[in-house]
Amino acid sequence: MSSPEFLPMTAEDVRRLRDRLDAAGRKLVFTNGCFDLLHAGHVRYLNQARALGDAMVVAVNSDASVRALKGPARPVNNENDRAEVLAALRAVDAVVVFDDERATRLISAIRPHIYAKGGDYTVDSLNAEERAALDAAGASIHILPLVPGRSTTATLKRAATPEKSARLCLGVLGSGVGSNFQAILKAIQNGTLDAEVAIAISDQADSPFLETARAAGIHAQFVNPGANPRRLSDAAQKEIAEHLQRAGVDLVVLAGFMKILRAPVLDAFSDRVINVHPSLLPRHKGADAPQQALDAGDAESGCTVHLVNAEVDSGRTLAQARVPVLPGDTAETLHARIKEAEHKLLPGVLAEWQA
Ligand code: GRF
């Protein structure tokens, strides 16, 4: 005998639930999403969201709206199945299916007390209409942290290529030319590095670095660095950490990234962030290392791949390569020679990393 078909609630049902809670001085939490392939990241997130109030409604995107948001290959599970699975969770008191890409209309109809959203957003990056509907309902907004490496996209990827699960998954950050990034991609292409680049992030919207990513069909993400040109804002640090986690990155590579990373990136990827620097560290830290080598009259220079910690160019050295300083060198000619060495050294370190 087949079990009776699961029926999600209507917006009116949920509004009544909200009014009952309200009359009793209790709070309804509202969250929304596609919840296509439920994973531990969803469950942890939903438990945290539910703990913000006294009952929770999950608004699930309909099949049509998932297609509009994620492309024709999604959803993997249809809306009724997704709603039924969600409704069985301890954290979930009600499930409603909605057809729009945004939950704006539903928020206005339900008027939840609390709105929870997964951490790939900031309060400021919420859709403006959704935000206005929440403000009109008097809802408080909570952005909850993401669980590293857990996403439907990452799950689907693992399922599609089980034999490749040992492949190193990289997140690459750069601000400029991106020649080291190109060297990584070349090494992947010619098979000397068994890795994939899941995401490329830059603080420079128009950088050749991001162009390279786009041309290679890699997720190219600009992150607004904030108002201070010398310091990456806290919001940007958080956004970078979230992008990297969401992409399921194993190792973060700074390939000419000209900003200093702090928490939460360094906490989330402790001993898993590496940088390439154009000097033989600990000599000549900082931005103008080739010029420093010339000023010091060094006969030899080179590059260093090192782990990144909170101090600039100071983490444990993983590998170095040497190049001569030649008569008549300028900072540019020396740097170009150093970069040639970097293009071999960095992919080599990455290939070692996965071994
Ligand atoms: C490289 O010399 C690297 O050592 C330094 O920045 C430069 C980036 O060059 N951190 P590119 O953008 O990879 O060409």
mmCIF file of N, CA and C and ligand atoms in Angstrom, residues 173-183 209 254-258 275-279 286-287 290 302-304 313 335-336 338-339 342-343 346, ligand 1:
data_model
loop_
_atom_site.group_PDB
_atom_site.id
_atom_site.type_symbol
_atom_site.label_atom_id
_atom_site.label_comp_id
_atom_site.label_asym_id
_atom_site.label_seq_id
_atom_site.Cartn_x
_atom_site.Cartn_y
_atom_site.Cartn_z
ATOM 1 N N LEU A 173 43.302 32.947 -5.416
ATOM 2 C CA LEU A 173 43.032 34.377 -5.242
ATOM 3 C C LEU A 173 44.129 35.186 -5.935
ATOM 4 N N GLY A 174 43.738 36.204 -6.674
ATOM 5 C CA GLY A 174 44.735 37.042 -7.346
ATOM 6 C C GLY A 174 44.189 38.436 -7.574
ATOM 7 N N SER A 175 45.099 39.384 -7.757
ATOM 8 C CA SER A 175 44.676 40.775 -7.954
ATOM 9 C C SER A 175 45.080 41.327 -9.312
ATOM 10 N N GLY A 176 45.987 40.644 -10.023
ATOM 11 C CA GLY A 176 46.567 41.322 -11.180
ATOM 12 C C GLY A 176 46.618 40.499 -12.439
ATOM 13 N N VAL A 177 47.851 40.277 -12.903
ATOM 14 C CA VAL A 177 48.091 39.660 -14.208
ATOM 15 C C VAL A 177 47.612 38.212 -14.250
ATOM 16 N N GLY A 178 47.912 37.486 -13.206
ATOM 17 C CA GLY A 178 47.446 36.100 -13.131
ATOM 18 C C GLY A 178 48.335 35.106 -13.854
ATOM 19 N N SER A 179 49.626 35.432 -14.027
ATOM 20 C CA SER A 179 50.481 34.477 -14.750
ATOM 21 C C SER A 179 50.696 33.211 -13.928
ATOM 22 N N ASN A 180 50.732 33.324 -12.610
ATOM 23 C CA ASN A 180 50.859 32.118 -11.786
ATOM 24 C C ASN A 180 49.593 31.266 -11.857
ATOM 25 N N PHE A 181 48.473 31.926 -11.930
ATOM 26 C CA PHE A 181 47.207 31.216 -12.087
ATOM 27 C C PHE A 181 47.227 30.440 -13.406
ATOM 28 N N GLN A 182 47.712 31.112 -14.459
ATOM 29 C CA GLN A 182 47.794 30.433 -15.764
ATOM 30 C C GLN A 182 48.728 29.229 -15.692
ATOM 31 N N ALA A 183 49.814 29.376 -14.934
ATOM 32 C CA ALA A 183 50.756 28.251 -14.804
ATOM 33 C C ALA A 183 50.083 27.066 -14.108
ATOM 34 N N PHE A 209 43.312 38.490 -14.158
ATOM 35 C CA PHE A 209 43.192 37.265 -13.360
ATOM 36 C C PHE A 209 41.776 36.680 -13.493
ATOM 37 N N LEU A 254 47.266 31.811 -2.934
ATOM 38 C CA LEU A 254 47.367 33.239 -3.227
ATOM 39 C C LEU A 254 48.370 33.401 -4.353
ATOM 40 N N ALA A 255 47.862 33.765 -5.521
ATOM 41 C CA ALA A 255 48.711 33.888 -6.701
ATOM 42 C C ALA A 255 48.697 35.352 -7.125
ATOM 43 N N GLY A 256 49.499 36.152 -6.425
ATOM 44 C CA GLY A 256 49.505 37.585 -6.704
ATOM 45 C C GLY A 256 48.298 38.283 -6.110
ATOM 46 N N PHE A 257 47.863 37.827 -4.933
ATOM 47 C CA PHE A 257 46.753 38.496 -4.242
ATOM 48 C C PHE A 257 47.373 39.567 -3.350
ATOM 49 N N MET A 258 47.022 40.821 -3.627
ATOM 50 C CA MET A 258 47.763 41.929 -3.024
ATOM 51 C C MET A 258 47.135 42.464 -1.735
ATOM 52 N N ASN A 275 51.092 30.957 -0.334
ATOM 53 C CA ASN A 275 51.366 32.180 -1.101
ATOM 54 C C ASN A 275 52.665 31.997 -1.875
ATOM 55 N N VAL A 276 52.770 32.688 -2.993
ATOM 56 C CA VAL A 276 54.043 32.727 -3.708
ATOM 57 C C VAL A 276 54.548 34.154 -3.635
ATOM 58 N N HIS A 277 55.836 34.282 -3.273
ATOM 59 C CA HIS A 277 56.421 35.611 -3.050
ATOM 60 C C HIS A 277 57.727 35.729 -3.833
ATOM 61 N N PRO A 278 57.956 36.899 -4.485
ATOM 62 C CA PRO A 278 59.129 37.009 -5.365
ATOM 63 C C PRO A 278 60.429 37.395 -4.641
ATOM 64 N N SER A 279 60.799 36.628 -3.635
ATOM 65 C CA SER A 279 62.123 36.801 -3.018
ATOM 66 C C SER A 279 62.469 35.512 -2.292
ATOM 67 N N GLY A 286 57.192 41.951 1.669
ATOM 68 C CA GLY A 286 56.436 43.124 1.209
ATOM 69 C C GLY A 286 56.299 43.203 -0.299
ATOM 70 N N ALA A 287 55.725 44.328 -0.749
ATOM 71 C CA ALA A 287 55.242 44.424 -2.132
ATOM 72 C C ALA A 287 56.329 44.583 -3.187
ATOM 73 N N PRO A 290 61.494 42.582 -5.636
ATOM 74 C CA PRO A 290 62.585 42.634 -6.617
ATOM 75 C C PRO A 290 63.405 43.930 -6.494
ATOM 76 N N GLY A 302 65.089 35.186 -6.107
ATOM 77 C CA GLY A 302 64.313 33.967 -6.343
ATOM 78 C C GLY A 302 62.902 34.110 -5.830
ATOM 79 N N CYS A 303 62.277 32.990 -5.573
ATOM 80 C CA CYS A 303 60.884 33.017 -5.114
ATOM 81 C C CYS A 303 60.681 31.975 -4.019
ATOM 82 N N THR A 304 59.628 32.204 -3.250
ATOM 83 C CA THR A 304 59.320 31.338 -2.118
ATOM 84 C C THR A 304 57.847 30.995 -2.147
ATOM 85 N N ASP A 313 54.137 37.546 4.779
ATOM 86 C CA ASP A 313 55.271 36.810 4.198
ATOM 87 C C ASP A 313 56.125 36.111 5.254
ATOM 88 N N HIS A 335 62.030 40.797 -11.912
ATOM 89 C CA HIS A 335 60.738 40.193 -11.532
ATOM 90 C C HIS A 335 60.279 39.186 -12.587
ATOM 91 N N ALA A 336 60.486 39.553 -13.866
ATOM 92 C CA ALA A 336 60.072 38.641 -14.948
ATOM 93 C C ALA A 336 60.830 37.317 -14.845
ATOM 94 N N ILE A 338 62.112 36.068 -12.106
ATOM 95 C CA ILE A 338 61.606 35.386 -10.893
ATOM 96 C C ILE A 338 60.280 34.685 -11.202
ATOM 97 N N LYS A 339 59.448 35.397 -11.961
ATOM 98 C CA LYS A 339 58.126 34.802 -12.269
ATOM 99 C C LYS A 339 58.259 33.499 -13.055
ATOM 100 N N GLU A 342 58.727 31.041 -10.593
ATOM 101 C CA GLU A 342 57.480 30.811 -9.842
ATOM 102 C C GLU A 342 56.558 29.845 -10.589
ATOM 103 N N HIS A 343 56.522 30.013 -11.918
ATOM 104 C CA HIS A 343 55.580 29.217 -12.712
ATOM 105 C C HIS A 343 55.904 27.732 -12.685
ATOM 106 N N LEU A 346 55.451 26.841 -8.097
ATOM 107 C CA LEU A 346 54.123 26.790 -7.484
ATOM 108 C C LEU A 346 53.336 25.539 -7.887
HETATM 109 C C1 GRF B 1 54.195 37.224 -8.323
HETATM 110 O O1 GRF B 1 55.499 37.662 -8.513
HETATM 111 C C2 GRF B 1 54.012 36.719 -6.932
HETATM 112 O O2 GRF B 1 55.187 36.214 -6.370
HETATM 113 C C3 GRF B 1 53.600 37.947 -6.177
HETATM 114 O O3 GRF B 1 52.789 38.649 -7.080
HETATM 115 C C4 GRF B 1 53.173 38.338 -8.403
HETATM 116 C C5 GRF B 1 51.921 37.887 -9.130
HETATM 117 O O4 GRF B 1 52.093 37.755 -10.501
HETATM 118 N N1 GRF B 1 52.953 37.625 -4.917
HETATM 119 P P1 GRF B 1 50.938 37.116 -11.393
HETATM 120 O O5 GRF B 1 49.679 37.929 -11.166
HETATM 121 O O6 GRF B 1 50.779 35.694 -11.003
HETATM 122 O O7 GRF B 1 51.440 37.270 -12.794
#
